[in-house]
Amino acid sequence: MSTPLLHVEHLSRQVGDKMIIDQISFAVHTGDLVAVIGPSGAGKSSLLRLINRLDEPTGGTVYLEGQDYRELAPRDLRRRVGMMMQAAHLFPGTVAE
């Protein structure tokens, strides 16, 4: 099988004594459709924030097309990985500014 577009391997995030994400692993290949579902507080947003490096994992890693995402500058990573927030955020100013 080809190299996955996204490969999450043993990803974990601990805050204080609380394990937010515990050893999550999965791969996404070309043509895959993925949904992250679960009850409130299950860690869906936390998982997406880890994938986009808005938060740093305490264990595991993420690979984009076989490359460890820590090798990419956060800005370059975010140009390749899209994320929709739960709430709309409007920034002041215009595109022209």
Short mmCIF file of N, CA and C in Angstrom, two decimals:
data_model
loop_
_atom_site.label_atom_id
_atom_site.label_comp_id
_atom_site.label_asym_id
_atom_site.label_seq_id
_atom_site.Cartn_x
_atom_site.Cartn_y
_atom_site.Cartn_z
N MET A 1 0.85 -1.18 0.00
CA MET A 1 0.00 0.00 0.00
C MET A 1 0.89 1.24 0.00
N SER A 2 0.40 2.33 -0.57
CA SER A 2 1.18 3.57 -0.69
C SER A 2 1.32 4.26 0.67
N THR A 3 2.24 5.21 0.71
CA THR A 3 2.44 6.01 1.92
C THR A 3 1.17 6.80 2.22
N PRO A 4 0.68 6.76 3.45
CA PRO A 4 -0.53 7.53 3.78
C PRO A 4 -0.27 9.03 3.65
N LEU A 5 -1.32 9.76 3.33
CA LEU A 5 -1.23 11.22 3.34
C LEU A 5 -1.00 11.71 4.76
N LEU A 6 -1.72 11.08 5.69
CA LEU A 6 -1.63 11.42 7.11
C LEU A 6 -1.51 10.12 7.90
N HIS A 7 -0.51 10.05 8.76
CA HIS A 7 -0.32 8.87 9.61
C HIS A 7 -0.10 9.36 11.03
N VAL A 8 -1.03 9.05 11.90
CA VAL A 8 -0.95 9.42 13.31
C VAL A 8 -0.52 8.16 14.06
N GLU A 9 0.57 8.27 14.81
CA GLU A 9 1.14 7.08 15.44
C GLU A 9 1.31 7.29 16.95
N HIS A 10 0.52 6.55 17.73
CA HIS A 10 0.61 6.56 19.20
C HIS A 10 0.56 7.98 19.78
N LEU A 11 -0.30 8.82 19.23
CA LEU A 11 -0.39 10.22 19.64
C LEU A 11 -1.04 10.33 21.02
N SER A 12 -0.40 11.09 21.90
CA SER A 12 -0.91 11.29 23.26
C SER A 12 -0.75 12.75 23.65
N ARG A 13 -1.64 13.17 24.55
CA ARG A 13 -1.55 14.52 25.13
C ARG A 13 -2.02 14.43 26.57
N GLN A 14 -1.14 14.81 27.47
CA GLN A 14 -1.46 14.81 28.89
C GLN A 14 -1.32 16.23 29.41
N VAL A 15 -2.31 16.67 30.18
CA VAL A 15 -2.28 17.98 30.81
C VAL A 15 -2.42 17.75 32.31
N GLY A 16 -1.35 18.03 33.03
CA GLY A 16 -1.35 17.73 34.47
C GLY A 16 -1.48 16.22 34.66
N ASP A 17 -2.45 15.82 35.48
CA ASP A 17 -2.70 14.40 35.71
C ASP A 17 -3.71 13.81 34.73
N LYS A 18 -4.27 14.64 33.86
CA LYS A 18 -5.34 14.18 32.97
C LYS A 18 -4.81 13.82 31.59
N MET A 19 -5.07 12.58 31.15
CA MET A 19 -4.71 12.13 29.82
C MET A 19 -5.85 12.54 28.88
N ILE A 20 -5.58 13.49 27.99
CA ILE A 20 -6.58 14.02 27.07
C ILE A 20 -6.72 13.11 25.85
N ILE A 21 -5.59 12.72 25.27
CA ILE A 21 -5.52 11.82 24.13
C ILE A 21 -4.55 10.71 24.52
N ASP A 22 -4.95 9.45 24.35
CA ASP A 22 -4.14 8.34 24.83
C ASP A 22 -3.83 7.34 23.72
N GLN A 23 -2.64 7.46 23.14
CA GLN A 23 -2.12 6.48 22.19
C GLN A 23 -3.01 6.28 20.95
N ILE A 24 -3.46 7.36 20.34
CA ILE A 24 -4.30 7.28 19.14
C ILE A 24 -3.42 7.00 17.93
N SER A 25 -3.81 6.04 17.10
CA SER A 25 -3.11 5.73 15.85
C SER A 25 -4.12 5.51 14.74
N PHE A 26 -3.85 6.09 13.56
CA PHE A 26 -4.66 5.84 12.37
C PHE A 26 -3.92 6.38 11.16
N ALA A 27 -4.37 5.97 9.98
CA ALA A 27 -3.78 6.44 8.73
C ALA A 27 -4.89 6.87 7.79
N VAL A 28 -4.60 7.90 7.00
CA VAL A 28 -5.54 8.40 6.00
C VAL A 28 -4.84 8.34 4.65
N HIS A 29 -5.45 7.62 3.71
CA HIS A 29 -4.90 7.48 2.36
C HIS A 29 -5.71 8.31 1.37
N THR A 30 -5.15 8.52 0.20
CA THR A 30 -5.84 9.24 -0.86
C THR A 30 -7.22 8.64 -1.08
N GLY A 31 -8.23 9.49 -1.11
CA GLY A 31 -9.60 9.04 -1.34
C GLY A 31 -10.36 8.68 -0.08
N ASP A 32 -9.68 8.58 1.05
CA ASP A 32 -10.37 8.27 2.31
C ASP A 32 -11.23 9.44 2.76
N LEU A 33 -12.33 9.12 3.37
CA LEU A 33 -13.20 10.11 4.00
C LEU A 33 -13.20 9.79 5.49
N VAL A 34 -12.82 10.76 6.31
CA VAL A 34 -12.67 10.53 7.74
C VAL A 34 -13.57 11.48 8.51
N ALA A 35 -14.25 10.95 9.51
CA ALA A 35 -15.05 11.76 10.42
C ALA A 35 -14.57 11.48 11.84
N VAL A 36 -14.40 12.52 12.61
CA VAL A 36 -14.04 12.38 14.02
C VAL A 36 -15.30 12.70 14.80
N ILE A 37 -15.87 11.67 15.42
CA ILE A 37 -17.14 11.83 16.13
C ILE A 37 -17.00 11.33 17.56
N GLY A 38 -17.87 11.83 18.42
CA GLY A 38 -17.88 11.39 19.81
C GLY A 38 -18.60 12.41 20.66
N PRO A 39 -18.86 12.04 21.90
CA PRO A 39 -19.58 12.95 22.80
C PRO A 39 -18.71 14.15 23.18
N SER A 40 -19.36 15.15 23.72
CA SER A 40 -18.67 16.34 24.21
C SER A 40 -17.62 15.93 25.23
N GLY A 41 -16.42 16.48 25.08
CA GLY A 41 -15.35 16.17 26.02
C GLY A 41 -14.56 14.93 25.70
N ALA A 42 -14.85 14.27 24.58
CA ALA A 42 -14.16 13.03 24.23
C ALA A 42 -12.75 13.25 23.69
N GLY A 43 -12.43 14.50 23.27
CA GLY A 43 -11.09 14.78 22.78
C GLY A 43 -11.01 15.04 21.28
N LYS A 44 -12.14 15.22 20.62
CA LYS A 44 -12.15 15.44 19.16
C LYS A 44 -11.36 16.69 18.79
N SER A 45 -11.69 17.80 19.41
CA SER A 45 -10.99 19.06 19.11
C SER A 45 -9.53 18.98 19.53
N SER A 46 -9.27 18.33 20.64
CA SER A 46 -7.88 18.17 21.10
C SER A 46 -7.06 17.39 20.08
N LEU A 47 -7.64 16.34 19.52
CA LEU A 47 -6.95 15.55 18.50
C LEU A 47 -6.63 16.41 17.28
N LEU A 48 -7.60 17.17 16.82
CA LEU A 48 -7.38 18.02 15.65
C LEU A 48 -6.35 19.11 15.93
N ARG A 49 -6.35 19.64 17.14
CA ARG A 49 -5.36 20.66 17.51
C ARG A 49 -3.95 20.06 17.53
N LEU A 50 -3.83 18.80 17.92
CA LEU A 50 -2.52 18.13 17.89
C LEU A 50 -2.05 17.92 16.46
N ILE A 51 -2.96 17.49 15.60
CA ILE A 51 -2.60 17.24 14.20
C ILE A 51 -2.13 18.53 13.53
N ASN A 52 -2.72 19.65 13.88
CA ASN A 52 -2.38 20.93 13.28
C ASN A 52 -1.31 21.69 14.07
N ARG A 53 -0.78 21.08 15.12
CA ARG A 53 0.26 21.64 16.00
C ARG A 53 -0.15 22.94 16.67
N LEU A 54 -1.43 23.08 16.93
CA LEU A 54 -1.87 24.19 17.77
C LEU A 54 -1.57 23.85 19.22
N ASP A 55 -1.49 22.56 19.52
CA ASP A 55 -0.99 22.03 20.79
C ASP A 55 0.07 20.99 20.44
N GLU A 56 1.01 20.77 21.35
CA GLU A 56 2.06 19.78 21.12
C GLU A 56 1.74 18.48 21.87
N PRO A 57 1.96 17.34 21.24
CA PRO A 57 1.71 16.07 21.92
C PRO A 57 2.75 15.80 23.00
N THR A 58 2.37 15.00 23.97
CA THR A 58 3.33 14.56 24.97
C THR A 58 3.91 13.20 24.59
N GLY A 59 3.36 12.59 23.55
CA GLY A 59 3.88 11.33 23.04
C GLY A 59 3.38 11.08 21.63
N GLY A 60 4.11 10.25 20.91
CA GLY A 60 3.73 9.90 19.55
C GLY A 60 4.08 10.98 18.55
N THR A 61 3.69 10.75 17.30
CA THR A 61 3.95 11.74 16.27
C THR A 61 2.94 11.65 15.15
N VAL A 62 3.04 12.61 14.26
CA VAL A 62 2.18 12.70 13.08
C VAL A 62 3.10 12.79 11.86
N TYR A 63 2.77 12.03 10.83
CA TYR A 63 3.52 12.07 9.58
C TYR A 63 2.62 12.56 8.47
N LEU A 64 3.13 13.49 7.66
CA LEU A 64 2.44 13.96 6.46
C LEU A 64 3.22 13.45 5.27
N GLU A 65 2.59 12.57 4.51
CA GLU A 65 3.24 11.94 3.35
C GLU A 65 4.60 11.36 3.74
N GLY A 66 4.67 10.72 4.91
CA GLY A 66 5.87 10.07 5.38
C GLY A 66 6.86 10.96 6.11
N GLN A 67 6.62 12.25 6.18
CA GLN A 67 7.53 13.19 6.84
C GLN A 67 7.01 13.54 8.23
N ASP A 68 7.89 13.43 9.22
CA ASP A 68 7.53 13.81 10.59
C ASP A 68 7.13 15.28 10.59
N TYR A 69 5.95 15.58 11.09
CA TYR A 69 5.44 16.95 11.00
C TYR A 69 6.24 17.94 11.83
N ARG A 70 7.06 17.46 12.75
CA ARG A 70 7.91 18.37 13.54
C ARG A 70 9.06 18.93 12.70
N GLU A 71 9.31 18.30 11.54
CA GLU A 71 10.34 18.81 10.62
C GLU A 71 9.84 20.00 9.81
N LEU A 72 8.53 20.24 9.83
CA LEU A 72 7.94 21.35 9.08
C LEU A 72 7.75 22.55 10.01
N ALA A 73 7.97 23.73 9.48
CA ALA A 73 7.64 24.94 10.24
C ALA A 73 6.13 24.93 10.44
N PRO A 74 5.64 25.34 11.63
CA PRO A 74 4.20 25.32 11.87
C PRO A 74 3.39 26.01 10.77
N ARG A 75 3.89 27.10 10.24
CA ARG A 75 3.17 27.81 9.18
C ARG A 75 3.05 26.94 7.92
N ASP A 76 4.13 26.26 7.55
CA ASP A 76 4.09 25.38 6.38
C ASP A 76 3.15 24.21 6.60
N LEU A 77 3.17 23.66 7.81
CA LEU A 77 2.25 22.57 8.15
C LEU A 77 0.81 23.02 7.99
N ARG A 78 0.48 24.17 8.52
CA ARG A 78 -0.90 24.65 8.49
C ARG A 78 -1.37 25.02 7.10
N ARG A 79 -0.44 25.23 6.19
CA ARG A 79 -0.82 25.45 4.78
C ARG A 79 -1.24 24.14 4.13
N ARG A 80 -0.82 23.02 4.71
CA ARG A 80 -1.12 21.70 4.14
C ARG A 80 -2.26 20.97 4.85
N VAL A 81 -2.57 21.40 6.07
CA VAL A 81 -3.59 20.72 6.87
C VAL A 81 -4.69 21.72 7.21
N GLY A 82 -5.90 21.45 6.76
CA GLY A 82 -7.03 22.34 7.04
C GLY A 82 -7.77 21.90 8.30
N MET A 83 -8.37 22.87 8.95
CA MET A 83 -9.13 22.59 10.17
C MET A 83 -10.24 23.61 10.28
N MET A 84 -11.44 23.14 10.56
CA MET A 84 -12.58 24.04 10.77
C MET A 84 -12.85 24.12 12.26
N MET A 85 -12.86 25.33 12.78
CA MET A 85 -13.14 25.53 14.20
C MET A 85 -14.63 25.35 14.48
N GLN A 86 -14.95 25.08 15.73
CA GLN A 86 -16.34 24.91 16.12
C GLN A 86 -17.11 26.21 16.10
N ALA A 87 -16.43 27.30 16.38
CA ALA A 87 -17.08 28.62 16.40
C ALA A 87 -16.38 29.53 15.40
N ALA A 88 -17.15 30.39 14.78
CA ALA A 88 -16.58 31.33 13.81
C ALA A 88 -15.75 32.39 14.53
N HIS A 89 -14.64 32.74 13.95
CA HIS A 89 -13.78 33.79 14.49
C HIS A 89 -13.60 34.84 13.41
N LEU A 90 -14.03 36.06 13.67
CA LEU A 90 -13.86 37.15 12.73
C LEU A 90 -12.68 38.00 13.17
N PHE A 91 -11.84 38.32 12.22
CA PHE A 91 -10.67 39.15 12.51
C PHE A 91 -10.96 40.57 12.06
N PRO A 92 -10.44 41.55 12.79
CA PRO A 92 -10.69 42.95 12.40
C PRO A 92 -9.96 43.27 11.10
N GLY A 93 -10.49 44.24 10.36
CA GLY A 93 -9.83 44.67 9.14
C GLY A 93 -10.41 43.99 7.91
N THR A 94 -9.77 44.25 6.79
CA THR A 94 -10.22 43.68 5.52
C THR A 94 -9.08 42.91 4.89
N VAL A 95 -9.38 42.17 3.85
CA VAL A 95 -8.35 41.42 3.13
C VAL A 95 -7.33 42.38 2.54
N ALA A 96 -7.79 43.52 2.05
CA ALA A 96 -6.90 44.51 1.43
C ALA A 96 -5.89 45.08 2.43
N GLU A 97 -6.28 45.14 3.70
CA GLU A 97 -5.38 45.69 4.73
C GLU A 97 -4.30 44.70 5.04
#
